[in-house]
Coordinates of N, CA, C and O in Angstrom, one line a residue:
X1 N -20.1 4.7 -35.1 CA -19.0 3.8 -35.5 C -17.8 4.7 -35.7 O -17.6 5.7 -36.3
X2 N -16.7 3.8 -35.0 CA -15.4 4.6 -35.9 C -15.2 5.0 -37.1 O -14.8 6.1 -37.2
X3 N -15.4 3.9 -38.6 CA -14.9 4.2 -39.5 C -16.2 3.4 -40.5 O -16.9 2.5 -39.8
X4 N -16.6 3.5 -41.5 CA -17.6 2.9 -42.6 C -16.9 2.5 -43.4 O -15.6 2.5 -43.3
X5 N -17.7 2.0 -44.4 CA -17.1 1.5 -46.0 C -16.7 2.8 -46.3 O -15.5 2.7 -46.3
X6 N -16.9 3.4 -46.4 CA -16.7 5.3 -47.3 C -16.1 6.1 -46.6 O -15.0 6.5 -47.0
X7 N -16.5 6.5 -45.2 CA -15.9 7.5 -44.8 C -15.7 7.2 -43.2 O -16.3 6.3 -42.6
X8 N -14.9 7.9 -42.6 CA -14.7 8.2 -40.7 C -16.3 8.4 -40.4 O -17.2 8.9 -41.1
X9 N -16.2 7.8 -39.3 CA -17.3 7.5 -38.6 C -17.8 8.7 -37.4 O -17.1 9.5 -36.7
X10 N -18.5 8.5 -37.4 CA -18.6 9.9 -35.7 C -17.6 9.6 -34.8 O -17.2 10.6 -34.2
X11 N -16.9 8.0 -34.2 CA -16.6 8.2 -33.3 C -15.0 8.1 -34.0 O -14.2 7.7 -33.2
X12 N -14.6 8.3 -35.0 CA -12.9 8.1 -35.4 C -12.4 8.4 -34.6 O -11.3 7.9 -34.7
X13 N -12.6 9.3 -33.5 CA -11.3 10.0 -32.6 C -11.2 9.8 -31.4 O -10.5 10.2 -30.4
X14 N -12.8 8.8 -31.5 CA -12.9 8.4 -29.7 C -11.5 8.1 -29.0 O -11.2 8.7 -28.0
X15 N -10.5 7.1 -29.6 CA -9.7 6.7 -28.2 C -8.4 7.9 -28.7 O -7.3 7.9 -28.1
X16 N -8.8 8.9 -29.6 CA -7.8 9.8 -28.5 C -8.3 10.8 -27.3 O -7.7 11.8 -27.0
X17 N -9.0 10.6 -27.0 CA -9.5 11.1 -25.7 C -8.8 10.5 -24.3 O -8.4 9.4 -24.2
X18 N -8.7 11.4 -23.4 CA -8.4 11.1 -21.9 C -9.3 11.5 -20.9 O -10.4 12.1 -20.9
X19 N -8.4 10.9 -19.9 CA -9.5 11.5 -18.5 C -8.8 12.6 -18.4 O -7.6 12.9 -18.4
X20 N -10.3 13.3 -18.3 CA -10.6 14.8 -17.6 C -10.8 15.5 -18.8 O -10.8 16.7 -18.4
X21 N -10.9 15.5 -20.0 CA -11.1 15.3 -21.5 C -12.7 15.7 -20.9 O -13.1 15.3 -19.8
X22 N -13.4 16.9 -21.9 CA -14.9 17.5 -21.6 C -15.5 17.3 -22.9 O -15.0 17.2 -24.0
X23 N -16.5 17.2 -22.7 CA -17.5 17.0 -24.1 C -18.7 18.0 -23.8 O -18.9 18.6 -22.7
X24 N -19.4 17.9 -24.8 CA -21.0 18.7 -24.3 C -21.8 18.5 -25.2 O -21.4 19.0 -26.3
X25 N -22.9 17.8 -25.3 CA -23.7 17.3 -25.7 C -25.0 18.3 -26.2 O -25.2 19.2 -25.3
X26 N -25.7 18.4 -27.0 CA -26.4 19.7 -27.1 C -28.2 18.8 -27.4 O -28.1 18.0 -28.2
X27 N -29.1 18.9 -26.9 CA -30.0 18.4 -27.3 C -31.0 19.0 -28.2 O -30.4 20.0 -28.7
X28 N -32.5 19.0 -28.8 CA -33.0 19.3 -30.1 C -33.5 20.5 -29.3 O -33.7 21.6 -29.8
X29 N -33.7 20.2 -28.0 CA -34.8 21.9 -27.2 C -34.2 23.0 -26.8 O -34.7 24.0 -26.3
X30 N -32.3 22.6 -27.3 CA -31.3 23.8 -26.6 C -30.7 23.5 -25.4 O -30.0 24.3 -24.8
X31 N -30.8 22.7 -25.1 CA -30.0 21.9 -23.6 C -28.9 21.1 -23.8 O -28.7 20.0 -24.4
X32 N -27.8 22.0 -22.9 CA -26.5 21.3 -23.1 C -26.3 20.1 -21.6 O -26.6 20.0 -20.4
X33 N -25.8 19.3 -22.4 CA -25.2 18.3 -21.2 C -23.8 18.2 -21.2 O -23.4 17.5 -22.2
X34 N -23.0 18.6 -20.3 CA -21.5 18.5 -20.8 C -21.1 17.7 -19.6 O -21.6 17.9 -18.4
X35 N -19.9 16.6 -20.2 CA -19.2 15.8 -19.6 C -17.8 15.7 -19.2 O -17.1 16.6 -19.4
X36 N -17.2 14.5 -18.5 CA -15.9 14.6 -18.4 C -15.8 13.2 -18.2 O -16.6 12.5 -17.5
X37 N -14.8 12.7 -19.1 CA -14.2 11.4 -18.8 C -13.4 11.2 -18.1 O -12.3 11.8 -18.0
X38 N -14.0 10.1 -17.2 CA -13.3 9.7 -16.3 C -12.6 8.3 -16.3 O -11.6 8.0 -15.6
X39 N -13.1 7.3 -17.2 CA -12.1 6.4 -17.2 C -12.4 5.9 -19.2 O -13.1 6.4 -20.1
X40 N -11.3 4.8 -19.3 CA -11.3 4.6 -20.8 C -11.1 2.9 -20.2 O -10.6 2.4 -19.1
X41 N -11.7 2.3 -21.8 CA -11.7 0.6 -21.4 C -11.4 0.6 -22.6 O -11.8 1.4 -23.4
X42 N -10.5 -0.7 -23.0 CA -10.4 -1.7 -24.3 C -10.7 -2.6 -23.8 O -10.3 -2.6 -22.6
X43 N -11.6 -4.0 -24.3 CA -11.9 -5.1 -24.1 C -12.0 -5.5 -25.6 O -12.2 -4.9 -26.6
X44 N -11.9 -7.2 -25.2 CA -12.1 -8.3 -26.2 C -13.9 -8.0 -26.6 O -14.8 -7.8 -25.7
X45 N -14.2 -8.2 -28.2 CA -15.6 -8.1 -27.9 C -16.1 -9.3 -27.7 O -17.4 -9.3 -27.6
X46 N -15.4 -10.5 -27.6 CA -16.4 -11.4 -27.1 C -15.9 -11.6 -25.2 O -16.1 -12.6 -24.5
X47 N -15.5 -10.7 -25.0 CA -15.7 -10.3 -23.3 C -16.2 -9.4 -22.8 O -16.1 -9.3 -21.6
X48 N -16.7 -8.6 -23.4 CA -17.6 -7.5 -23.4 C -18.4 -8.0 -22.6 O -18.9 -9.1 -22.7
X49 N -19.0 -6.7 -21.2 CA -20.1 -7.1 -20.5 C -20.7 -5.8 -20.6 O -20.4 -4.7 -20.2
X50 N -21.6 -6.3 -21.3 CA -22.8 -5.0 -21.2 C -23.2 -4.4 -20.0 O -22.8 -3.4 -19.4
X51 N -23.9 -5.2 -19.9 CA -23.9 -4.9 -17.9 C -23.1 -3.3 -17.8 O -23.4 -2.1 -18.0
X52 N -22.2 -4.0 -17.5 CA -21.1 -3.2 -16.9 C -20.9 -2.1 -17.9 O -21.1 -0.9 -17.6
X53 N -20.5 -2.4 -19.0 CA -19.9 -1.4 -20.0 C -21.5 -0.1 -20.0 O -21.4 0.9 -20.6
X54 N -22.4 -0.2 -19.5 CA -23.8 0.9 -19.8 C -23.8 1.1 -18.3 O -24.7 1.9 -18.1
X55 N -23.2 0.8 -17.2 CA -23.4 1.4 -16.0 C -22.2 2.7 -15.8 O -21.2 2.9 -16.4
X56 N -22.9 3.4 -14.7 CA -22.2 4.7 -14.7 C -20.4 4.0 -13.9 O -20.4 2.9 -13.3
X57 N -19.6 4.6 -14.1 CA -17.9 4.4 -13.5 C -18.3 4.8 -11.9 O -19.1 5.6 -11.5
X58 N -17.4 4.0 -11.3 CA -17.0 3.8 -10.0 C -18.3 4.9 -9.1 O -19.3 4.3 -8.6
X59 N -18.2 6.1 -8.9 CA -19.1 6.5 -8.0 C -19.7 7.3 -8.9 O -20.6 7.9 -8.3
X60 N -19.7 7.4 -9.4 CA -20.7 8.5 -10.5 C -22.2 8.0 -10.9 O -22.6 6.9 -11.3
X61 N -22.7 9.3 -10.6 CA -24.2 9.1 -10.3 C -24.7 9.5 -11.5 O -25.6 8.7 -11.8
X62 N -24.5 10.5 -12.7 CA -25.4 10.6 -13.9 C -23.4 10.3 -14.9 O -22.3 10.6 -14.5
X63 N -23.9 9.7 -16.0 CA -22.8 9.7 -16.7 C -23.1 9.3 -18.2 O -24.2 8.8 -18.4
X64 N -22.2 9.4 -19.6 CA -22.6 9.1 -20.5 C -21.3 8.3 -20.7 O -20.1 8.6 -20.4
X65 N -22.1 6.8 -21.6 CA -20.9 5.8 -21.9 C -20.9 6.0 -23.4 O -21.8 6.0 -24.2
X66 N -19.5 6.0 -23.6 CA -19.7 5.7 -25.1 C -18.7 4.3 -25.9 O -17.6 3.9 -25.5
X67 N -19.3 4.0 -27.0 CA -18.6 2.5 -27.0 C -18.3 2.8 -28.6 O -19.0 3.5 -29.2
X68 N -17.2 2.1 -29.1 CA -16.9 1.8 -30.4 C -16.2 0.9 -31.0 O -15.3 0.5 -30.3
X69 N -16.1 0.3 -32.2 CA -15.3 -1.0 -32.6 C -13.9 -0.1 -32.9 O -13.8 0.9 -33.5
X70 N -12.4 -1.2 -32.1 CA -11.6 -0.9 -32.5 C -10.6 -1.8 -32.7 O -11.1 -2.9 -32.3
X71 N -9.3 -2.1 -33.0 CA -8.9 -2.9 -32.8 C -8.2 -3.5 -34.4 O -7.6 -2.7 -35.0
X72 N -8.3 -4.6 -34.9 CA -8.1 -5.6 -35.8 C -9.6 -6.0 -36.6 O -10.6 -6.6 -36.2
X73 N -9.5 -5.2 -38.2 CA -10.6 -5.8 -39.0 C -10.7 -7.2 -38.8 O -9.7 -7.9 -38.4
X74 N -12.1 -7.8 -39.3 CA -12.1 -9.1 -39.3 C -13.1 -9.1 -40.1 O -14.2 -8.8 -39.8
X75 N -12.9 -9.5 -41.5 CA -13.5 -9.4 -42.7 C -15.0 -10.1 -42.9 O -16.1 -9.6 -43.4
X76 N -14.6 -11.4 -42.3 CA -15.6 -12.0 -42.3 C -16.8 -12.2 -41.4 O -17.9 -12.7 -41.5
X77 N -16.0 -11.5 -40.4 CA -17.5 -10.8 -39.4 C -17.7 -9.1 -39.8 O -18.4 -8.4 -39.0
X78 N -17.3 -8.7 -40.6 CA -18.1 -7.4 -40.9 C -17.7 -6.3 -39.4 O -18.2 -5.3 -39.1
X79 N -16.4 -7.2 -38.4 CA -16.5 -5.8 -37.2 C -14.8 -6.3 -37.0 O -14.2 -7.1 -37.6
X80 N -14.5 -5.4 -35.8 CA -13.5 -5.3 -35.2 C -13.3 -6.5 -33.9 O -14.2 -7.1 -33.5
X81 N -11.8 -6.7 -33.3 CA -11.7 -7.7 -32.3 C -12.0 -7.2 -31.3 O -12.6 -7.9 -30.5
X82 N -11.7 -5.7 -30.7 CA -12.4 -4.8 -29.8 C -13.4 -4.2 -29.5 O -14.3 -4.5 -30.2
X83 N -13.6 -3.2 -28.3 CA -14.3 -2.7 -28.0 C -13.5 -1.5 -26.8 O -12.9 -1.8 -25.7
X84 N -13.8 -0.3 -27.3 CA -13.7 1.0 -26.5 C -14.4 1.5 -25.7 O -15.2 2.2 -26.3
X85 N -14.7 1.5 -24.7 CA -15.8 2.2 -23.7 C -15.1 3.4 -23.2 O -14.0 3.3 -22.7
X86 N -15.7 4.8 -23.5 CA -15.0 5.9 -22.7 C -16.4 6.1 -21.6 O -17.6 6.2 -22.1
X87 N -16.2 6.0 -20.1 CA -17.1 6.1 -19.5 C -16.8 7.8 -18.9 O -15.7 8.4 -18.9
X88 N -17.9 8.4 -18.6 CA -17.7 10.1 -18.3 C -18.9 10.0 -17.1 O -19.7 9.2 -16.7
X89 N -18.4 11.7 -16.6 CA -19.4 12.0 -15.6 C -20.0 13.2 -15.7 O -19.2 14.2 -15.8
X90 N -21.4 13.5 -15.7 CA -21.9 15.0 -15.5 C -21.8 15.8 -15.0 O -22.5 15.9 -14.1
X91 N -21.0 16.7 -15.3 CA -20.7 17.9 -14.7 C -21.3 19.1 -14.8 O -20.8 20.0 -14.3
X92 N -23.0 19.4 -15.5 CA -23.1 20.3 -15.9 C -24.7 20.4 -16.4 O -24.9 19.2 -16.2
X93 N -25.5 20.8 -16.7 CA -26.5 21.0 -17.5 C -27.2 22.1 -17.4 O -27.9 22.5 -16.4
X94 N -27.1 22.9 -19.1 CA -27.4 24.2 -18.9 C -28.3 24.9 -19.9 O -28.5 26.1 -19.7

């Protein structure tokens, strides 16, 4: 999540990210997976298509999506009016 009742969330800094923006991912056995963003989405969350928002971007064959609430609190639903998708592509694993 972006932000909690208490504190910034893991993803607080998601939408300042851009394309071509690198990440790397480290897993529990020592294996890095590092990425590159290639596109960024805001949508409405009640237009949100999953579908789409967990498939890889345009031609990209391995990729990691990542999603978060952003936008306008809404108290009485406990979330935000958006949704962030930064979609990325594999560049790497090492």
């Amino acid at each position: 999540h972006a932000a909690g009742q208490l504190r910034e969330g893991l993803f607080g800094y998601l939408d300042t990210l851009k394309n071509g923006d690198e990440m790397t991912i480290e897993m529990g056995n020592g294996t890095t997976y590092r990425y590159r963003v290639v596109q960024m989405e805001t949508v409405p969350r009640e237009g949100l298509n999953m579908r789409t928002a967990l498939l890889p971007y345009g031609n990209v064959l391995r990729g990691l999506n990542l999603m978060t609430c952003i936008g306008t609190y809404i108290p009485e639903q406990n979330t935000y009016d958006q949704r962030l998708i930064v979609y990325t592509e594999q560049i790497a694993v090492e």
